[in-house]
Coordinates of C-alpha atoms and ligand atoms in Angstrom, one line a residue:
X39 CA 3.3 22.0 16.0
X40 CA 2.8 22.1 19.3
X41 CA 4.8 24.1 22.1
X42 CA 5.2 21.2 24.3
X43 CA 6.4 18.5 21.7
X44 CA 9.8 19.5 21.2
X45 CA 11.7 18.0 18.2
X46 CA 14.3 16.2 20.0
X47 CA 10.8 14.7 22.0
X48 CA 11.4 11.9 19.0
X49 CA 14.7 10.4 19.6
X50 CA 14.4 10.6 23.2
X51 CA 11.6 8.5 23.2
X52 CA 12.7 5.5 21.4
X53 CA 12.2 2.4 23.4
X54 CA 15.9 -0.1 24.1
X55 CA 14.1 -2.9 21.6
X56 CA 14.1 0.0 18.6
X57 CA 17.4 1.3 19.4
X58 CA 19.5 -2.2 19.7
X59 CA 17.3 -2.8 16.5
X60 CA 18.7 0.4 14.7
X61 CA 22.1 -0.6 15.3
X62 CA 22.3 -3.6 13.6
X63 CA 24.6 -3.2 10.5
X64 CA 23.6 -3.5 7.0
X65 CA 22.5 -6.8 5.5
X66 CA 20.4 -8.2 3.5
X67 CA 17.8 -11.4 3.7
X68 CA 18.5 -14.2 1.6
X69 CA 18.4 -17.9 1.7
X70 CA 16.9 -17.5 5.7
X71 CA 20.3 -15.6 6.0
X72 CA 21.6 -12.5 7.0
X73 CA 24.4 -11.4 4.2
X74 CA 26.3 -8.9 3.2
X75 CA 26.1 -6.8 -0.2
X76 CA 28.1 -7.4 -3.0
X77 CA 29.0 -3.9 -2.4
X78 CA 29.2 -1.1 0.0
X79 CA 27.0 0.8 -0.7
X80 CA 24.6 1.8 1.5
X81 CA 21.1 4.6 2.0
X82 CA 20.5 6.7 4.6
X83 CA 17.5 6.1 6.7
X84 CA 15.7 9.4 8.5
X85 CA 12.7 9.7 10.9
X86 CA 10.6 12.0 9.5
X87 CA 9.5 13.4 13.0
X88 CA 12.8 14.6 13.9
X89 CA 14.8 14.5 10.2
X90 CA 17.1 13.1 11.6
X91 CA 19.6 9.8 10.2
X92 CA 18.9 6.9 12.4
X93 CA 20.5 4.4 10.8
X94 CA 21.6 2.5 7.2
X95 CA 20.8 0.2 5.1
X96 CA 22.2 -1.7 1.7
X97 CA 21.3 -0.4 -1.2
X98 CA 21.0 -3.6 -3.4
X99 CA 23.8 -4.1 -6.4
X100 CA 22.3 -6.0 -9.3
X101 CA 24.7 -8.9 -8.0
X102 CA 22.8 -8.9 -4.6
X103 CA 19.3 -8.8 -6.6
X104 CA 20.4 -11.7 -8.7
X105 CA 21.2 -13.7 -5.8
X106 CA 18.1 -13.4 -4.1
X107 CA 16.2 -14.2 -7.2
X108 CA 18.3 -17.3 -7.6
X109 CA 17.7 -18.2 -4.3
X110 CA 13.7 -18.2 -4.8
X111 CA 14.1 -19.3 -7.9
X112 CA 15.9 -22.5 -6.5
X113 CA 13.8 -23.0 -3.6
X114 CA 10.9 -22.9 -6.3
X115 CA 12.3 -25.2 -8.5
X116 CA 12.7 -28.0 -6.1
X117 CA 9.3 -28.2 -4.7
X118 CA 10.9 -27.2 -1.0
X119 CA 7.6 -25.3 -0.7
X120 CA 5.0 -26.5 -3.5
X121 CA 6.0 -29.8 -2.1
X122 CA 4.8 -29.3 1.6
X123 CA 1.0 -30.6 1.9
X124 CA -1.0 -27.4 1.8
X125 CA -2.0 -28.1 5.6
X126 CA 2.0 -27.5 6.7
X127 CA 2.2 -24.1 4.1
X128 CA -0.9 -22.5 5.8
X129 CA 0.3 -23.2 9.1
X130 CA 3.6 -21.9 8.6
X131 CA 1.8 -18.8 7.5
X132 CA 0.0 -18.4 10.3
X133 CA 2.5 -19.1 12.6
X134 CA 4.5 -15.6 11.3
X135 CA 0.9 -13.9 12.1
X136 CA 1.0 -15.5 15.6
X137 CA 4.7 -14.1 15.6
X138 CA 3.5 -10.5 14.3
X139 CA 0.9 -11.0 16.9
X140 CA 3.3 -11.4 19.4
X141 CA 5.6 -8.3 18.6
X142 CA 2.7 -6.5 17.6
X143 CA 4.0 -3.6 20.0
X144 CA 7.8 -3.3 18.4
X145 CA 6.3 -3.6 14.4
X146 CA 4.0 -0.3 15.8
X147 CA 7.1 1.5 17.3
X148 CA 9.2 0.9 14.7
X149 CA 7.1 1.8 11.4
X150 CA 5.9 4.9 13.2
X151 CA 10.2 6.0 13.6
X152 CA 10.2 5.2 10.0
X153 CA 7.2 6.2 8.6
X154 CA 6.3 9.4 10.7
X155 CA 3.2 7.8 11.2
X156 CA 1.6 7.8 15.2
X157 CA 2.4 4.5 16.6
X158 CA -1.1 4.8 17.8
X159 CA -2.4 4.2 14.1
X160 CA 0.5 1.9 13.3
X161 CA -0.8 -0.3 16.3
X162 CA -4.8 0.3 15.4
X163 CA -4.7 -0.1 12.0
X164 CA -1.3 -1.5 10.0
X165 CA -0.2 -4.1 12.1
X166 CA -3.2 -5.4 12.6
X167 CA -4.3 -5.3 9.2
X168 CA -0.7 -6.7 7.9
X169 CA -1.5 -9.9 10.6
X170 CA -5.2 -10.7 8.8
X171 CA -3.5 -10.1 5.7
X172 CA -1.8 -13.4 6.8
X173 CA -4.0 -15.3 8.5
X174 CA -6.7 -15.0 5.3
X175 CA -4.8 -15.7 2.4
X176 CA -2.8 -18.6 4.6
X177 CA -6.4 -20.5 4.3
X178 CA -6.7 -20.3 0.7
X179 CA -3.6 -22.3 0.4
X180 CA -5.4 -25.9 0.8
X181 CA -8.5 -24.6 -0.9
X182 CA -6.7 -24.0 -4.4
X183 CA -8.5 -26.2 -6.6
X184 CA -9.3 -26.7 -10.1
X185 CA -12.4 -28.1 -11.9
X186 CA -13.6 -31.1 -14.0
X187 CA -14.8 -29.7 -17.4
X188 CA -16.9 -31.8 -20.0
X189 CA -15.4 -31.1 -23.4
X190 CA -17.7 -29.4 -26.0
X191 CA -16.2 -30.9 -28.8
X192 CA -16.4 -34.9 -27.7
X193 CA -18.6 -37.3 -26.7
X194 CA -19.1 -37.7 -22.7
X195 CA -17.0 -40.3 -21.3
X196 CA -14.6 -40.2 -24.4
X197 CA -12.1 -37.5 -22.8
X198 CA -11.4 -36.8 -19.2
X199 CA -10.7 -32.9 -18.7
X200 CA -9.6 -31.0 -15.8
X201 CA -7.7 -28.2 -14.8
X202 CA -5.1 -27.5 -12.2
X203 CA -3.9 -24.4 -10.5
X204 CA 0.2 -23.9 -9.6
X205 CA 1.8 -21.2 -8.5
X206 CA 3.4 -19.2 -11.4
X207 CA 6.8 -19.5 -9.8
X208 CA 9.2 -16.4 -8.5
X209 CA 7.3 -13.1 -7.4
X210 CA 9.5 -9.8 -7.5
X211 CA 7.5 -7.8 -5.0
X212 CA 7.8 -4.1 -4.5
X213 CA 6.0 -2.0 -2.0
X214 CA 6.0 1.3 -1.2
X215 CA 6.0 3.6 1.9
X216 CA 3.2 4.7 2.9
X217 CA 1.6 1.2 4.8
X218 CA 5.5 -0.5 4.5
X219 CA 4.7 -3.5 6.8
X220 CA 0.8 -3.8 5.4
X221 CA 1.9 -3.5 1.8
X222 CA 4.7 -5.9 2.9
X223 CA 2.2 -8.8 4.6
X224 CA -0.5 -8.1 1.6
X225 CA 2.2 -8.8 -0.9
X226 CA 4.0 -12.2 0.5
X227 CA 1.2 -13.8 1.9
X228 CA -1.0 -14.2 -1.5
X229 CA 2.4 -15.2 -3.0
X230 CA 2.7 -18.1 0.0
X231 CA -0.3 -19.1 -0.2
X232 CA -0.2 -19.5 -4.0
X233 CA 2.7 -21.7 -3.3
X234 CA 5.1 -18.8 -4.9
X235 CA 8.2 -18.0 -3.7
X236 CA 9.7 -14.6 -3.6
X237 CA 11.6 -11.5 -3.4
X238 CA 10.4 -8.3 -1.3
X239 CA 11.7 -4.9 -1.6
X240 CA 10.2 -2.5 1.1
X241 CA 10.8 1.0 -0.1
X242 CA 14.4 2.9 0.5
X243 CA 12.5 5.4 2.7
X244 CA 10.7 2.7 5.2
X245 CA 13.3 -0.6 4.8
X246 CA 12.8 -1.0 8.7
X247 CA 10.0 -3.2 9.6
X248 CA 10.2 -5.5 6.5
X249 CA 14.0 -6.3 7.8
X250 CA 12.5 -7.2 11.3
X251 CA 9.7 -9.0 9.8
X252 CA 12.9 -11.4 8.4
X253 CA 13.4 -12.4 11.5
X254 CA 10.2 -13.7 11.9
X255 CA 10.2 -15.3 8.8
X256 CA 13.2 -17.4 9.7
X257 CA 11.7 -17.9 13.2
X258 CA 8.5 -19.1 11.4
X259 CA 9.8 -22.2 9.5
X260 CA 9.9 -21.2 6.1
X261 CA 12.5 -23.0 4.0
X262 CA 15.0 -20.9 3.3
X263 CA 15.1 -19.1 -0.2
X264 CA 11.2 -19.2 0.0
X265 CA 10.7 -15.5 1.2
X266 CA 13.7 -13.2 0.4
X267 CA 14.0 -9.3 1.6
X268 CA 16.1 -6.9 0.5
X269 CA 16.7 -3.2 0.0
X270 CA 17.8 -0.7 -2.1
X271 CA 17.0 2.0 -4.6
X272 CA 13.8 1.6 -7.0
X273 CA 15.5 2.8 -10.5
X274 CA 18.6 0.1 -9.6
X275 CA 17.8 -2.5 -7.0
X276 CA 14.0 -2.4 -7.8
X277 CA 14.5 -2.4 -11.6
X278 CA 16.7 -5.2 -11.6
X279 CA 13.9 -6.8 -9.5
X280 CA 11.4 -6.2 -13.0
X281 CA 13.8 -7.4 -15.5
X282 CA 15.6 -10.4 -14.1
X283 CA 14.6 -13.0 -16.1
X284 CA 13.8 -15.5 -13.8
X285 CA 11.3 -13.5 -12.0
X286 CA 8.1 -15.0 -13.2
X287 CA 5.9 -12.2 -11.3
X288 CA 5.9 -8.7 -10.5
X289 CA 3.8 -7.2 -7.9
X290 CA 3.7 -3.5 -7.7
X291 CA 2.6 -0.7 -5.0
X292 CA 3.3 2.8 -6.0
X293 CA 3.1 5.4 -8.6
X294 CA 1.0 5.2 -11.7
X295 CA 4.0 6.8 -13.3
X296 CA 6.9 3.7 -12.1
X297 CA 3.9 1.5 -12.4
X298 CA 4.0 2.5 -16.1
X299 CA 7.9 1.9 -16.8
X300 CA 7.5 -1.6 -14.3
X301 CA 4.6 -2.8 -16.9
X302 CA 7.2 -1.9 -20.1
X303 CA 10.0 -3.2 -18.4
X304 CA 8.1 -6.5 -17.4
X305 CA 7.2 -7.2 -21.4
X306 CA 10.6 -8.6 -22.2
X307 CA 10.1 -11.4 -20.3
X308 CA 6.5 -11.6 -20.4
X309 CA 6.2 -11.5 -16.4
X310 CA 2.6 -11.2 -15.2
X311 CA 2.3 -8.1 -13.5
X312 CA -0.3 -6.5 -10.8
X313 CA 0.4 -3.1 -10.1
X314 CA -1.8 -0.9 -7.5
X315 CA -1.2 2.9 -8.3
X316 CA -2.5 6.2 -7.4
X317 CA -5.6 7.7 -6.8
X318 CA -7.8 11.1 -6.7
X319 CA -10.2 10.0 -5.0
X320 CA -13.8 11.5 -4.7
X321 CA -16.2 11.9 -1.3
X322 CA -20.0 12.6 -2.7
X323 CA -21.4 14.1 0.2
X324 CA -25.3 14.5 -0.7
X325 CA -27.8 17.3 0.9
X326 CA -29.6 14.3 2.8
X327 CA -26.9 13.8 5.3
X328 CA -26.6 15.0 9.0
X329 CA -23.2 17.5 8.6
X330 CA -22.5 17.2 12.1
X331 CA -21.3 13.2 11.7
X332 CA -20.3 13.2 8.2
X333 CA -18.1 16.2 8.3
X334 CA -15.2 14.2 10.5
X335 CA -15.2 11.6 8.4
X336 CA -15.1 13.5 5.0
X337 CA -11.7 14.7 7.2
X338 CA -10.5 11.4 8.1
X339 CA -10.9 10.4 4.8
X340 CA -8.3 12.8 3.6
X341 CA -5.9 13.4 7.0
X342 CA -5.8 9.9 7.9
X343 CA -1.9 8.8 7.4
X344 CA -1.2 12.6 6.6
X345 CA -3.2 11.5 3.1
X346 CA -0.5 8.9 2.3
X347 CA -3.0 6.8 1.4
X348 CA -3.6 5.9 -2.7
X349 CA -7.7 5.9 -1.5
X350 CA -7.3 9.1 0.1
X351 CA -10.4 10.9 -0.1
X352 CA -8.9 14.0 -2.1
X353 CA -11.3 15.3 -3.7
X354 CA -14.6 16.3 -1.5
X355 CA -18.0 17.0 -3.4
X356 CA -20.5 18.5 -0.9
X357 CA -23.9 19.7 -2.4
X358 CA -24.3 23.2 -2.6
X359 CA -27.1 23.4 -0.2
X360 CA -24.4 22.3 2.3
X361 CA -21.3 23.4 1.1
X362 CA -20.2 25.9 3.7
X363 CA -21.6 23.8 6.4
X364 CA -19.6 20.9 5.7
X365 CA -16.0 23.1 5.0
X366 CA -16.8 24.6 8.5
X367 CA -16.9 21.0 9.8
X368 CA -14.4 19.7 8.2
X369 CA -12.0 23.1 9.5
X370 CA -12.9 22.2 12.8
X371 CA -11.2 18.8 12.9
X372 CA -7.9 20.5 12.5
X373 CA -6.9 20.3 16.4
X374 CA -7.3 16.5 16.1
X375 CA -5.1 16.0 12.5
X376 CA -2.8 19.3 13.6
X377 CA 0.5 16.8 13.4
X378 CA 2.9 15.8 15.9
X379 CA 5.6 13.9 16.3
X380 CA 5.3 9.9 15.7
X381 CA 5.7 8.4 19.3
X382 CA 3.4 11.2 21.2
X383 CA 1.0 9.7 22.3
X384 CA -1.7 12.7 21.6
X385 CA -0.6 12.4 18.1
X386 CA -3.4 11.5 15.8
X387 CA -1.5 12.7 12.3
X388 CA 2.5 12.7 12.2
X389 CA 5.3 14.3 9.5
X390 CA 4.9 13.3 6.1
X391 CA 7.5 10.8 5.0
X392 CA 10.4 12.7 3.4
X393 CA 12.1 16.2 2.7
X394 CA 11.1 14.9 -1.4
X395 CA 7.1 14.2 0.0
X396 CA 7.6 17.4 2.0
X397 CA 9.0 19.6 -0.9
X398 CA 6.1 18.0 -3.4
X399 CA 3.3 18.7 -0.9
X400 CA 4.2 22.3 -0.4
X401 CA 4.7 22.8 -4.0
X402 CA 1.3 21.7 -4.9
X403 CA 0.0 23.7 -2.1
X404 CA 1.6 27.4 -3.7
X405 CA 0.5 25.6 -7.4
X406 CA -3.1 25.5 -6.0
X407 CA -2.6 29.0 -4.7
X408 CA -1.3 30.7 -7.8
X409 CA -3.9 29.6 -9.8
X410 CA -6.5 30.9 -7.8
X411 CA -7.8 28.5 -5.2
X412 CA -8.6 29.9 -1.6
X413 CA -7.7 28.3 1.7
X414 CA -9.8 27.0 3.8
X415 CA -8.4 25.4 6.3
X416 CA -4.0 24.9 6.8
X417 CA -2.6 25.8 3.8
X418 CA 1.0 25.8 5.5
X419 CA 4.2 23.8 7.6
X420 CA 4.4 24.2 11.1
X421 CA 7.8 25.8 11.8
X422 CA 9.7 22.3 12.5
X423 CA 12.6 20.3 12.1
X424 CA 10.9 17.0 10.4
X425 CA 8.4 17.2 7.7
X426 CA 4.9 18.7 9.0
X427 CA 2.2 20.0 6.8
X428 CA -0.7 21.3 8.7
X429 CA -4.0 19.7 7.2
X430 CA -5.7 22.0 4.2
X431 CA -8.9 22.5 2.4
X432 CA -8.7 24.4 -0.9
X433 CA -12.2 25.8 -2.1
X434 CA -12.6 28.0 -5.0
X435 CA -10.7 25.3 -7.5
X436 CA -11.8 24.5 -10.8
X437 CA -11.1 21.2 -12.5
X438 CA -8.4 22.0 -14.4
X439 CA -6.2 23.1 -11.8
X440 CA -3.0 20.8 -11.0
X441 CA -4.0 20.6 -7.0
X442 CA -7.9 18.9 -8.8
X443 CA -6.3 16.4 -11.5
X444 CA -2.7 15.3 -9.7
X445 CA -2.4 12.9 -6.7
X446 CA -0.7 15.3 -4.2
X447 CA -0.9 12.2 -1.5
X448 CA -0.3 14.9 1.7
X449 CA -3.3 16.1 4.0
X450 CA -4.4 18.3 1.2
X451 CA -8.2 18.4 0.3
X452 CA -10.1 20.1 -2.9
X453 CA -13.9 21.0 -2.6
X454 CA -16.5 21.6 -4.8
X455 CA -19.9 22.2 -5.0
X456 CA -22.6 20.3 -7.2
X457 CA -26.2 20.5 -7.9
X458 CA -27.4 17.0 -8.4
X459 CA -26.4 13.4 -8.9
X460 CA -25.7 13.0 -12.4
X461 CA -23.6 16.2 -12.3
X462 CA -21.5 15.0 -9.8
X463 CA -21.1 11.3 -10.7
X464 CA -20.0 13.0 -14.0
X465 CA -17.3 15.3 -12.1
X466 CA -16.3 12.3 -9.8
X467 CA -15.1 10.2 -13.2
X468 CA -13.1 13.2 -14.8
X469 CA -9.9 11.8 -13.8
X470 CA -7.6 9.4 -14.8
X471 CA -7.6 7.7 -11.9
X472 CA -9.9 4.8 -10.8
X473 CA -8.9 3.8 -7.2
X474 CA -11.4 4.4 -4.5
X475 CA -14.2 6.5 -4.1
X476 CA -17.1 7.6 -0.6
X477 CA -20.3 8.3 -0.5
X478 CA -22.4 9.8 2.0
X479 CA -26.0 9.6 2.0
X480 CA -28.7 8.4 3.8
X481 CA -30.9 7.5 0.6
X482 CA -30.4 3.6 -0.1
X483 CA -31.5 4.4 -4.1
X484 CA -28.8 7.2 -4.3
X485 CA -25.8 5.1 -2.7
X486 CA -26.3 2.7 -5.1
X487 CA -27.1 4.6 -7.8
X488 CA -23.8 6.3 -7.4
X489 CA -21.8 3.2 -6.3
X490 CA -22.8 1.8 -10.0
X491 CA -22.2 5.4 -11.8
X492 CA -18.4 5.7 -10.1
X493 CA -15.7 4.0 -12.4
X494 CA -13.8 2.6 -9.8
X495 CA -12.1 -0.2 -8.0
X496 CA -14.1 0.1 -4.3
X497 CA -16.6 2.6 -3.7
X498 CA -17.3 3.2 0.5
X499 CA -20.5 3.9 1.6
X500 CA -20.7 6.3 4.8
X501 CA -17.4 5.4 5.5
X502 CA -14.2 5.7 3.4
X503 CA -10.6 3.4 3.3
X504 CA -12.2 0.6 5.0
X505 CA -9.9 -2.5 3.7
X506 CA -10.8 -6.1 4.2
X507 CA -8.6 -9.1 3.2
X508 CA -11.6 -10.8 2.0
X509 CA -12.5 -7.8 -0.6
X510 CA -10.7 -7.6 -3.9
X511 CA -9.2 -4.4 -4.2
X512 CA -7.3 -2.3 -7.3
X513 CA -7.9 0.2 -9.4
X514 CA -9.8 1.3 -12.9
X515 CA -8.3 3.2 -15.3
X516 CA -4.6 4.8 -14.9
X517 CA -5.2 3.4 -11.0
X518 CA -3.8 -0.4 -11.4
X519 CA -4.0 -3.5 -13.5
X520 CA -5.6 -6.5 -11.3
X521 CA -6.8 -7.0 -8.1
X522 CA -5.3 -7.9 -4.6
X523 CA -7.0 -9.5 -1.7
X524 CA -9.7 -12.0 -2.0
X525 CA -9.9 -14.6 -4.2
X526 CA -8.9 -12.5 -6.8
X527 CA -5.5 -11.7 -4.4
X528 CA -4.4 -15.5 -4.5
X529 CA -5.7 -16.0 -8.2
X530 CA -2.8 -13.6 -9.5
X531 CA 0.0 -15.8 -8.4
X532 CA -1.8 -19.0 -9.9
X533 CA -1.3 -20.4 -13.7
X534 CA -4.4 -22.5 -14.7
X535 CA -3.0 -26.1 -16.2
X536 CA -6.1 -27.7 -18.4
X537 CA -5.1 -31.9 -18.6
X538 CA -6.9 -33.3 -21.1
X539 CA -6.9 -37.7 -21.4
X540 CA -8.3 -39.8 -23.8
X541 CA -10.0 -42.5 -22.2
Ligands
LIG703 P1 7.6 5.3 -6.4 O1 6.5 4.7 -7.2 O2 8.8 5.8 -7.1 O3 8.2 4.2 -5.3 C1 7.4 3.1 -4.9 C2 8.3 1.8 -4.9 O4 8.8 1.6 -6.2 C3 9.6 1.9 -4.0 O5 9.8 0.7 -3.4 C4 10.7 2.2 -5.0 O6 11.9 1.8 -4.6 C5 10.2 1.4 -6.2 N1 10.7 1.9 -7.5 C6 11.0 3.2 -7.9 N2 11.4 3.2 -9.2 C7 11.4 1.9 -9.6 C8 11.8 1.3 -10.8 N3 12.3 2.1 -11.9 N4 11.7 0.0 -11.0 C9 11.3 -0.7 -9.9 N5 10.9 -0.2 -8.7 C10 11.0 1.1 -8.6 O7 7.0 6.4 -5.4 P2 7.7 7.7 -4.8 O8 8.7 8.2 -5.7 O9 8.2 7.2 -3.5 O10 6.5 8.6 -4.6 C11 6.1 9.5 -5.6 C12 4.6 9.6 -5.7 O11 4.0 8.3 -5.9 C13 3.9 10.0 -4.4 O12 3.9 11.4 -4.2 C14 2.5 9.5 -4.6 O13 1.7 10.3 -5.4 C15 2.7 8.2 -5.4 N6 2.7 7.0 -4.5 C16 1.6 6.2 -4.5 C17 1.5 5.1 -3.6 C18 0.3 4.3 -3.6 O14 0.0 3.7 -2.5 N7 -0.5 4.2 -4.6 C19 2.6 4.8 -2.7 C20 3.8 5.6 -2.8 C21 3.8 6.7 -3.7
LIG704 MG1 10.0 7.6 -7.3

């Protein structure tokens, strides 16, 4: 931390638009409405800069839950939204991007309060993103089509066959905390598209900008019931969400481990589910590379968002002939990721999101220790209120240490050495994870080599967490089940009708 960003810097620095917004009471979004609960209760929301409670929020009874689902599931059922021409469904969808767009500023300001994350980065890179989100999957909603298809069995001419592709009804959508307004805008605007209706539940740590992107969803000219918000806790609110049988679709961000007991919980009712879970992922840095560039970005693939990111470049793989040279290089970044409070402007890297993410973070960081790793770089918290972890390399690991095999999702980095590619496409796949994975290298055979050895859902080359709407995106192994964004984004919240008439 540094001297001259004193903790109270935080609170002091919120603009009049955040602070009238905090003070709103409780409610939730239902029906294009604000309501109350069925109950009082209620969770405490922080900013992680400072620690500090900054306001409240409902936590959802299953009574509330059941009400929004009825809601979508009404507005569903009566065509207010598969009805509209798909013309009038994409524009309404890109009229709340052009009203993101237009409060681009306050979306930055207030998911870096409730996130920890610089506003800087919200405003670079998640409210942008959560706006193209929108604006690509709102064209795919008059380009849904289905085909003609010749039967095999029958004579041509005999049968006419075709399919069609509707929306499969009611999406439960749960997102986590780490991109809240991103996730949020990645998860609704498939669904929309699709001609879904839904239910969205931001995370109990990061409610805030999915409640202000409610406004804009009324302001947009939805229909109401069409796109519901609410908040509350993930075992309660969030499992009601999974279980409620007129949920036709869950959407998951988060754990592998909840993504597990949502995909059980889902079976009852047969819901289709996508889930998008952890990560460990692996940067390949091969001997070819200049050190000097690739360094910082073998850094920013793991600092980035504190390394609250499911891609997060955890695991680095530099080739023994430049091992120490690229530790050295990667150390020297830690000025630029040291982490400051959320609205400083110098901040490049903020708190991590909780006391809980905090707590697990340091515990993996004495785990790693105890078993014999060496530090590198960080290895400790900055004397603060708010939760700060400096950025940390661990060298001297060995794969079956917890710090190499768990998601630790904090700015914490292993590193290895390897000798040559098969080795360490081989190392790179000892996981159970399957999210993301970078590779550095200026030889076009070896980046594609390695891009078809890595079992995983995106592989970066020379670059690492670059995320496009137009690329499908999900995970391998223990990392997710389906893909978002894309085609393949919309395609999960379509059914596939085959009509088949005699002639
Ligand atoms: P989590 O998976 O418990 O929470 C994510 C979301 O799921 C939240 O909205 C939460 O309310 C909801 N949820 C929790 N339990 C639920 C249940 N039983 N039924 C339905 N919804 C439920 O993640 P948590 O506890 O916040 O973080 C723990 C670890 O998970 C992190 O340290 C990190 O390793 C991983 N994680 C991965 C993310 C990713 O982007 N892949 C995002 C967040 C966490
Ligand atoms: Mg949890």
């Amino acid at each position: 931390m540094n001297d001259l960003t004193p903790i109270n810097y935080q609170q002091a620095a919120y603009s009049m638009a955040a602070k009238s917004f905090l003070s709103r009471s409780p409610k939730l979004f239902i029906n294009n409405e604000w309501v109350t609960s069925s109950h009082d209760a209620t969770i405490a929301v922080e900013d992680p800069s400072s620690g500090k409670e900054i306001c409240r929020i409902v936590d959802a009874s299953d009574k509330d839950v059941d009400r929004a689902v009825a809601a979508a599931r009404t507005a569903f059922d009566d065509g207010r939204w598969t009805g509209l021409p798909p013309m009038q469904r994409e524009r309404i969808i890109n009229r709340l991007a052009d009203l993101l767009e237009a409060h681009a500023d306050e979306f930055a300001e207030i998911e870096a309060i409730d996130n920890g994350k610089p506003k800087g980065m919200a405003a670079a890179v998640d409210v942008p993103g959560a706006i193209s989100q929108l604006r690509f999957m709102a064209g795919w909603a008059s380009k849904l089509n289905g085909e003609v298809i010749q039967p095999y069995t029958m004579p041509t001419g005999a049968v006419f066959g075709y399919t069609l592709r509707e929306p499969v009804g009611v999406a439960a959508q749960i997102v986590p905390w780490n991109f809240p307004l991103l996730m949020a805008c990645l998860k609704i605007a498939p669904a929309l598209a699709a001609g879904c209706t839904l239910v969205l539940k931001p995370a109990e740590q990061t409610p805030l900008t999915a409640l202000r992107l409610a406004d804009l969803v009324a302001e947009a000219g939805f229909p109401a019931g069409v796109v519901n918000i609410i908040t509350g806790n993930g075992h309660t609110a969030g499992d009601r969400m999974v279980k409620n049988p007129d949920v036709d679709k869950v959407a998951f961000t988060g754990s592998t481990e909840i993504g597990k007991l949502i995909n059980r919980n889902a079976t009852d009712t047969l819901k289709h589910v996508t889930l998008e879970l952890g990560g460990k992922s692996p940067v390949v840095i091969m001997p070819d590379v200049d050190v000097a560039q690739v360094a910082p970005g073998a850094a920013g693939a793991i600092f980035f968002n504190s390394g609250q990111v499911c891609v997060a470049g955890s695991r680095l793989f530099a080739h023994r002939s430049i091992f120490d040279q690229v530790i050295e290089g990667v150390a020297a970044t830690a000025p630029f990721w040291a982490p400051r409070p959320s609205l400083d402007p110098q901040a490049h890297a903020g708190p991590l999101v909780s006391k809980e993410q905090f707590d697990r973070v340091m515990g993996y960081i004495e785990a790693g220790k105890r078993d014999g790793a060496s530090v590198a770089m960080g290895g400790d918290a900055p004397s603060a209120d708010g939760y700060y972890v400096n950025p940390t390399v661990l060298v001297d690991v060995n794969p079956q240490m917890s710090v190499v095999r768990e998601e630790i999702f904090g700015p914490v980095v292993v590193a290895q050495r390897f000798d040559d590619l098969d080795e360490v496409a081989k190392a790179a796949n000892d996981t159970c994870f399957g999210l993301g994975a970078g590779v550095w290298t200026r030889d076009v055979a070896t980046m594609h080599k390695l891009a078809a050895k890595i079992k995983s859902g995106t592989v970066w080359g020379n670059c690492h967490a670059v995320i496009d709407a137009a690329l499908p995106f999900g995970g391998y192994k223990e990392s997710g089940i389906g893909r978002e964004q894309g085609r393949q984004g919309v395609e999960a919240y379509l059914e596939t009708k085959s009509v088949i008439i005699q002639l």
